[in-house]
Amino acid sequence: MSDERLDAEELARLRELGQRFMRAVPHNNALGLELRAVSEGRAEIFLPYDLRLVGNPETGVLHGGAISALMDACCGAAVFQALRKPMAIATLDLRIDYLKPAAPGRGVIARAHCYKVTRHVAFVRGVAFLDSEDDPIATSAGTFMLGTRTTSRTEGAA
Amino acid sequence: MSTTHPWLRQAIAEARAAGDPGRLAAAVPYAQTMGISLLLAPDGPHAGELLGVMRFGEHLIGNPVLPALHGGALCALLESTAIFQLLWESALSATPRTIGLTVEYLRSGRPVDTFARGMPTRQGRRVTNVRVEAWQDDRSRPIAVASAHFLVHSDEEPAKLES
């Protein structure tokens, strides 16, 4: 299913669903995450700088946990964009490497690419950066379980 | 490179003097925002052990349908608990810097309080490896586990180790 290209109409529909999904997740809203761009299997999310998310009050640098949550959300959004139809997903595992600290006063951009979807599992990698993807502050690799349990018949995701 | 932060030294000293590790967590804005704190296990086989706790709040929800906690929130609890534990239980002068972590999500996090505890698997001069588990009602059924490694330097090993 993953090697069939989505047509423009389907992609637009998934993009809209992705944006609705972002806004429907309370923790994404609590972090102020903004879904900025999506394409097939790809997502870009912005984490605005916020004093409430600082880990070290002396340096003003964002806490690693906020970067982790950004990565988790962005990887999940990329998986969502790779699916032919909306379904519940759940993170199986997520590895994050911190290459350097974020900069005080600066928001962070994350990009993720879901590069393989099988019947049950989606594989995704991501990067977080300030100015350029070539100068990352963190990289990640994750796997997501597809079609996980829901208590409702509408779409949902974790 | 890692430096000694006076605010952190002060927060640790005050928390130790008061016998209340929660004061250490309260000094970190992100932990406060998330509802992540620290407590000493009150009784049972783990009495006196430092635990991370993330008090449930709607802002932690990642799947409003189930509902379930956000994977990123659990990741934050695991990472924070490991760092706080290193600060509380070791003679570190600087904030441990996370090199990397791998989180495995075992069960969906229900909308209740979540606890965490780390077990250092190797404590080296420069790097400490920690395995952290998060659970809700039943400690023997973790909902997420992480292996994390941190760049540290102890009071006994001063700046010469840092490049």
Short mmCIF file of C-alpha atoms in Angstrom, two decimals:
data_model
loop_
_atom_site.label_atom_id
_atom_site.label_comp_id
_atom_site.label_asym_id
_atom_site.label_seq_id
_atom_site.Cartn_x
_atom_site.Cartn_y
_atom_site.Cartn_z
CA MET A 1 0.00 0.00 0.00
CA SER A 2 2.88 2.37 0.66
CA ASP A 3 4.19 2.42 -2.89
CA GLU A 4 1.00 3.79 -4.42
CA ARG A 5 1.11 7.56 -4.71
CA LEU A 6 -1.66 9.55 -3.11
CA ASP A 7 -3.44 11.91 -5.47
CA ALA A 8 -3.61 15.63 -4.70
CA GLU A 9 -7.15 15.44 -3.41
CA GLU A 10 -6.36 12.69 -0.93
CA LEU A 11 -3.24 14.54 0.19
CA ALA A 12 -5.23 17.74 0.82
CA ARG A 13 -7.75 15.74 2.81
CA LEU A 14 -4.99 14.13 4.90
CA ARG A 15 -3.37 17.51 5.46
CA GLU A 16 -6.64 18.88 6.79
CA LEU A 17 -7.09 15.82 8.99
CA GLY A 18 -3.53 16.24 10.23
CA GLN A 19 -4.17 19.82 11.23
CA ARG A 20 -7.39 18.85 12.98
CA PHE A 21 -5.54 16.05 14.72
CA MET A 22 -2.83 18.43 15.96
CA ARG A 23 -5.41 20.80 17.40
CA ALA A 24 -7.34 17.96 19.02
CA VAL A 25 -4.37 16.78 21.09
CA PRO A 26 -4.26 18.62 24.42
CA HIS A 27 -0.55 18.08 25.01
CA ASN A 28 0.35 19.44 21.59
CA ASN A 29 -1.69 22.54 22.44
CA ALA A 30 -0.07 22.81 25.88
CA LEU A 31 3.33 22.96 24.17
CA GLY A 32 2.03 25.42 21.56
CA LEU A 33 2.98 23.09 18.68
CA GLU A 34 2.17 24.38 15.19
CA LEU A 35 1.89 22.02 12.23
CA ARG A 36 3.54 24.06 9.50
CA ALA A 37 3.81 21.78 6.53
CA VAL A 38 2.93 18.28 5.46
CA SER A 39 3.39 16.23 2.35
CA GLU A 40 3.09 12.52 1.75
CA GLY A 41 4.80 10.83 4.70
CA ARG A 42 6.33 14.08 5.91
CA ALA A 43 5.52 16.67 8.57
CA GLU A 44 7.08 19.85 9.91
CA ILE A 45 6.13 21.15 13.35
CA PHE A 46 7.27 24.30 15.14
CA LEU A 47 7.74 24.52 18.91
CA PRO A 48 7.65 28.22 19.89
CA TYR A 49 10.01 29.37 22.62
CA ASP A 50 8.21 29.56 25.95
CA LEU A 51 9.65 30.39 29.38
CA ARG A 52 7.37 27.71 30.87
CA LEU A 53 9.28 25.06 28.93
CA VAL A 54 12.75 26.09 30.08
CA GLY A 55 14.89 23.39 31.71
CA ASN A 56 17.68 25.56 33.01
CA PRO A 57 16.51 28.96 34.30
CA GLU A 58 20.07 30.26 34.22
CA THR A 59 20.67 29.67 30.54
CA GLY A 60 17.04 29.90 29.41
CA VAL A 61 17.45 26.82 27.20
CA LEU A 62 14.37 24.66 26.56
CA HIS A 63 14.16 21.38 28.47
CA GLY A 64 15.07 18.21 26.58
CA GLY A 65 11.65 16.82 27.46
CA ALA A 66 9.96 19.53 25.37
CA ILE A 67 12.20 18.62 22.42
CA SER A 68 11.34 14.94 22.96
CA ALA A 69 7.62 15.71 22.94
CA LEU A 70 8.09 17.78 19.76
CA MET A 71 9.90 14.86 18.13
CA ASP A 72 7.26 12.36 19.22
CA ALA A 73 4.48 14.59 17.88
CA CYS A 74 6.28 15.27 14.60
CA CYS A 75 7.11 11.61 14.00
CA GLY A 76 3.48 10.70 14.72
CA ALA A 77 2.26 13.41 12.33
CA ALA A 78 4.56 12.09 9.59
CA VAL A 79 3.18 8.57 10.06
CA PHE A 80 -0.31 10.01 9.87
CA GLN A 81 0.59 11.62 6.54
CA ALA A 82 1.87 8.30 5.19
CA LEU A 83 -1.34 6.38 5.84
CA ARG A 84 -3.93 5.79 3.14
CA LYS A 85 -6.72 6.31 5.62
CA PRO A 86 -6.81 7.74 9.15
CA MET A 87 -6.30 5.15 11.86
CA ALA A 88 -5.17 5.05 15.45
CA ILE A 89 -1.41 4.85 15.88
CA ALA A 90 0.72 4.33 18.97
CA THR A 91 4.44 4.90 19.49
CA LEU A 92 6.26 1.59 19.92
CA ASP A 93 9.67 3.08 20.47
CA LEU A 94 11.44 6.34 19.93
CA ARG A 95 15.15 7.01 20.06
CA ILE A 96 16.36 10.59 20.40
CA ASP A 97 19.95 11.80 20.21
CA TYR A 98 20.71 15.27 21.51
CA LEU A 99 23.46 16.78 19.41
CA LYS A 100 23.56 20.20 21.03
CA PRO A 101 21.35 22.34 23.28
CA ALA A 102 18.63 24.56 21.86
CA ALA A 103 19.34 28.30 21.96
CA PRO A 104 17.67 30.57 24.54
CA GLY A 105 14.83 32.61 23.11
CA ARG A 106 14.59 30.48 19.99
CA GLY A 107 11.79 28.16 18.88
CA VAL A 108 12.63 24.76 17.44
CA ILE A 109 11.55 23.23 14.12
CA ALA A 110 11.12 19.49 13.74
CA ARG A 111 10.82 17.58 10.48
CA ALA A 112 9.99 13.91 10.24
CA HIS A 113 9.74 11.44 7.41
CA CYS A 114 7.82 8.20 7.57
CA TYR A 115 9.86 6.20 5.07
CA LYS A 116 8.25 2.78 5.37
CA VAL A 117 4.77 1.56 6.19
CA THR A 118 3.99 -2.12 6.57
CA ARG A 119 0.72 -3.76 7.50
CA HIS A 120 1.23 -3.26 11.23
CA VAL A 121 4.22 -0.97 11.71
CA ALA A 122 5.41 2.41 10.41
CA PHE A 123 9.06 3.47 10.48
CA VAL A 124 9.98 7.13 10.83
CA ARG A 125 12.99 9.35 11.39
CA GLY A 126 13.16 12.98 12.34
CA VAL A 127 15.40 15.93 12.96
CA ALA A 128 15.06 19.06 15.12
CA PHE A 129 16.91 22.28 14.34
CA LEU A 130 16.92 26.05 14.79
CA ASP A 131 17.92 27.43 11.39
CA SER A 132 19.02 24.62 9.15
CA GLU A 133 18.31 20.92 8.96
CA ASP A 134 22.05 20.54 8.30
CA ASP A 135 22.82 21.83 11.78
CA PRO A 136 20.48 19.72 13.95
CA ILE A 137 20.03 19.94 17.70
CA ALA A 138 18.47 16.48 17.84
CA THR A 139 17.77 13.50 15.63
CA SER A 140 15.28 10.70 16.19
CA ALA A 141 14.18 7.32 14.89
CA GLY A 142 10.95 5.66 15.84
CA THR A 143 8.46 2.92 15.10
CA PHE A 144 4.71 3.22 15.40
CA MET A 145 2.06 0.51 15.68
CA LEU A 146 -0.83 0.98 13.26
CA GLY A 147 -4.51 0.38 13.85
CA THR A 148 -4.34 0.27 17.61
CA ARG A 149 -7.28 -0.08 19.93
CA THR A 150 -9.83 2.70 20.10
CA THR A 151 -12.99 3.07 22.09
CA SER A 152 -14.70 4.96 19.32
CA ARG A 153 -15.23 4.26 15.63
CA THR A 154 -13.84 7.65 14.61
CA GLU A 155 -10.18 8.20 13.95
CA GLY A 156 -7.80 8.74 16.83
CA ALA A 157 -4.10 8.57 17.41
CA ALA A 158 -1.55 8.67 20.16
CA MET B 1 30.66 22.29 28.16
CA SER B 2 28.77 21.51 31.33
CA THR B 3 29.18 24.14 33.96
CA THR B 4 28.17 24.41 37.57
CA HIS B 5 24.99 26.37 37.84
CA PRO B 6 24.56 28.26 41.12
CA TRP B 7 20.75 28.04 40.97
CA LEU B 8 20.99 24.27 40.71
CA ARG B 9 23.50 23.92 43.55
CA GLN B 10 21.22 26.09 45.65
CA ALA B 11 18.08 24.12 44.73
CA ILE B 12 19.77 20.82 45.59
CA ALA B 13 21.14 22.17 48.87
CA GLU B 14 17.75 23.56 49.91
CA ALA B 15 15.92 20.38 48.91
CA ARG B 16 18.40 18.22 50.83
CA ALA B 17 18.25 20.47 53.89
CA ALA B 18 14.45 20.28 53.87
CA GLY B 19 14.48 16.55 53.11
CA ASP B 20 12.07 17.38 50.29
CA PRO B 21 13.28 16.54 46.77
CA GLY B 22 10.12 18.16 45.39
CA ARG B 23 11.85 21.51 45.94
CA LEU B 24 14.48 20.52 43.41
CA ALA B 25 11.84 19.76 40.76
CA ALA B 26 10.04 23.01 41.60
CA ALA B 27 13.15 24.95 40.54
CA VAL B 28 12.80 23.72 36.95
CA PRO B 29 10.12 25.62 34.97
CA TYR B 30 9.45 22.78 32.52
CA ALA B 31 8.91 20.26 35.34
CA GLN B 32 6.43 22.64 36.96
CA THR B 33 4.56 23.14 33.70
CA MET B 34 4.30 19.39 33.16
CA GLY B 35 3.34 18.59 36.75
CA ILE B 36 6.50 16.55 37.26
CA SER B 37 7.78 16.40 40.81
CA LEU B 38 9.84 14.18 43.10
CA LEU B 39 8.94 12.32 46.25
CA LEU B 40 10.46 9.79 48.58
CA ALA B 41 8.58 6.48 48.55
CA PRO B 42 6.66 6.47 51.86
CA ASP B 43 6.65 2.79 52.85
CA GLY B 44 6.97 -0.78 51.65
CA PRO B 45 10.03 -2.46 50.17
CA HIS B 46 11.04 0.74 48.38
CA ALA B 47 10.68 3.13 51.35
CA GLY B 48 12.89 6.19 51.07
CA GLU B 49 13.58 5.68 47.37
CA LEU B 50 13.44 8.79 45.20
CA LEU B 51 10.60 8.61 42.69
CA GLY B 52 9.58 10.89 39.86
CA VAL B 53 5.87 11.58 39.68
CA MET B 54 3.80 13.22 36.95
CA ARG B 55 0.47 14.33 38.36
CA PHE B 56 -2.29 13.80 35.86
CA GLY B 57 -3.64 16.85 34.08
CA GLU B 58 -5.66 17.24 30.87
CA HIS B 59 -2.67 18.98 29.29
CA LEU B 60 -0.78 15.64 29.24
CA ILE B 61 -3.29 13.88 26.99
CA GLY B 62 -2.00 12.72 23.60
CA ASN B 63 -4.96 10.61 22.54
CA PRO B 64 -8.27 12.21 23.55
CA VAL B 65 -10.27 9.24 22.22
CA LEU B 66 -8.94 6.54 24.56
CA PRO B 67 -7.90 8.77 26.44
CA ALA B 68 -4.15 8.18 26.81
CA LEU B 69 -1.10 10.17 27.88
CA HIS B 70 1.11 11.72 25.17
CA GLY B 71 4.23 9.70 24.40
CA GLY B 72 6.25 12.89 24.67
CA ALA B 73 4.96 13.52 28.19
CA LEU B 74 6.05 10.04 29.27
CA CYS B 75 9.39 10.58 27.61
CA ALA B 76 9.78 13.82 29.59
CA LEU B 77 8.94 12.06 32.87
CA LEU B 78 11.48 9.30 32.20
CA GLU B 79 14.25 11.71 31.21
CA SER B 80 13.55 14.18 34.03
CA THR B 81 13.43 11.45 36.66
CA ALA B 82 16.79 10.07 35.56
CA ILE B 83 18.37 13.54 35.66
CA PHE B 84 16.85 14.47 39.03
CA GLN B 85 17.95 11.15 40.46
CA LEU B 86 21.54 11.66 39.30
CA LEU B 87 21.51 15.12 40.87
CA TRP B 88 19.95 13.91 44.13
CA GLU B 89 21.86 10.69 44.64
CA SER B 90 25.27 11.43 43.09
CA ALA B 91 27.90 14.05 43.76
CA LEU B 92 27.36 15.90 40.52
CA SER B 93 28.23 19.54 40.27
CA ALA B 94 26.62 20.16 36.90
CA THR B 95 23.38 19.27 35.20
CA PRO B 96 23.78 15.90 33.49
CA ARG B 97 23.44 16.46 29.76
CA THR B 98 21.34 13.96 27.88
CA ILE B 99 23.29 12.36 25.06
CA GLY B 100 20.45 10.15 23.96
CA LEU B 101 17.57 8.03 25.06
CA THR B 102 15.44 5.24 23.68
CA VAL B 103 11.91 4.94 24.97
CA GLU B 104 9.79 1.83 24.59
CA TYR B 105 6.08 2.29 25.07
CA LEU B 106 4.62 -0.88 26.58
CA ARG B 107 1.07 0.07 27.52
CA SER B 108 -1.04 3.13 26.89
CA GLY B 109 -0.81 5.64 29.74
CA ARG B 110 -4.17 6.04 31.43
CA PRO B 111 -5.28 9.49 32.68
CA VAL B 112 -3.92 9.02 36.21
CA ASP B 113 -0.71 9.87 38.09
CA THR B 114 2.43 8.23 36.69
CA PHE B 115 5.56 7.33 38.66
CA ALA B 116 9.12 6.67 37.53
CA ARG B 117 12.36 5.33 38.91
CA GLY B 118 15.77 5.02 37.30
CA MET B 119 18.42 2.39 37.85
CA PRO B 120 21.94 3.39 36.84
CA THR B 121 23.33 0.52 34.81
CA ARG B 122 26.80 1.96 34.49
CA GLN B 123 28.35 4.99 36.13
CA GLY B 124 31.49 6.05 34.37
CA ARG B 125 33.63 9.13 34.77
CA ARG B 126 32.12 10.85 31.76
CA VAL B 127 28.99 8.90 30.89
CA THR B 128 26.28 7.39 33.06
CA ASN B 129 23.77 4.92 31.64
CA VAL B 130 20.38 4.72 33.30
CA ARG B 131 17.39 2.45 32.75
CA VAL B 132 14.18 4.20 33.77
CA GLU B 133 10.74 2.67 34.21
CA ALA B 134 7.38 4.43 34.41
CA TRP B 135 4.30 2.86 35.94
CA GLN B 136 0.87 3.84 37.19
CA ASP B 137 -1.00 1.67 39.72
CA ASP B 138 1.21 -1.40 39.53
CA ARG B 139 4.96 -1.03 39.64
CA SER B 140 5.43 -4.53 38.22
CA ARG B 141 3.56 -3.48 35.04
CA PRO B 142 5.57 -0.59 33.56
CA ILE B 143 3.86 1.46 30.86
CA ALA B 144 7.13 2.76 29.40
CA VAL B 145 10.83 2.09 29.85
CA ALA B 146 13.82 4.07 28.67
CA SER B 147 17.54 3.54 28.38
CA ALA B 148 19.28 6.85 28.57
CA HIS B 149 22.87 7.97 28.66
CA PHE B 150 24.08 11.21 30.13
CA LEU B 151 27.28 13.20 29.99
CA VAL B 152 28.23 13.88 33.60
CA HIS B 153 31.23 14.95 35.55
CA SER B 154 31.47 14.45 39.24
CA ASP B 155 33.01 16.68 41.89
CA GLU B 156 35.89 14.22 42.10
CA GLU B 157 36.58 14.52 38.39
CA PRO B 158 36.90 18.19 37.58
CA ALA B 159 37.05 20.07 34.33
CA LYS B 160 40.05 18.28 32.84
CA LEU B 161 37.66 15.61 31.53
CA GLU B 162 35.72 18.14 29.54
CA SER B 163 36.96 19.15 26.14
#
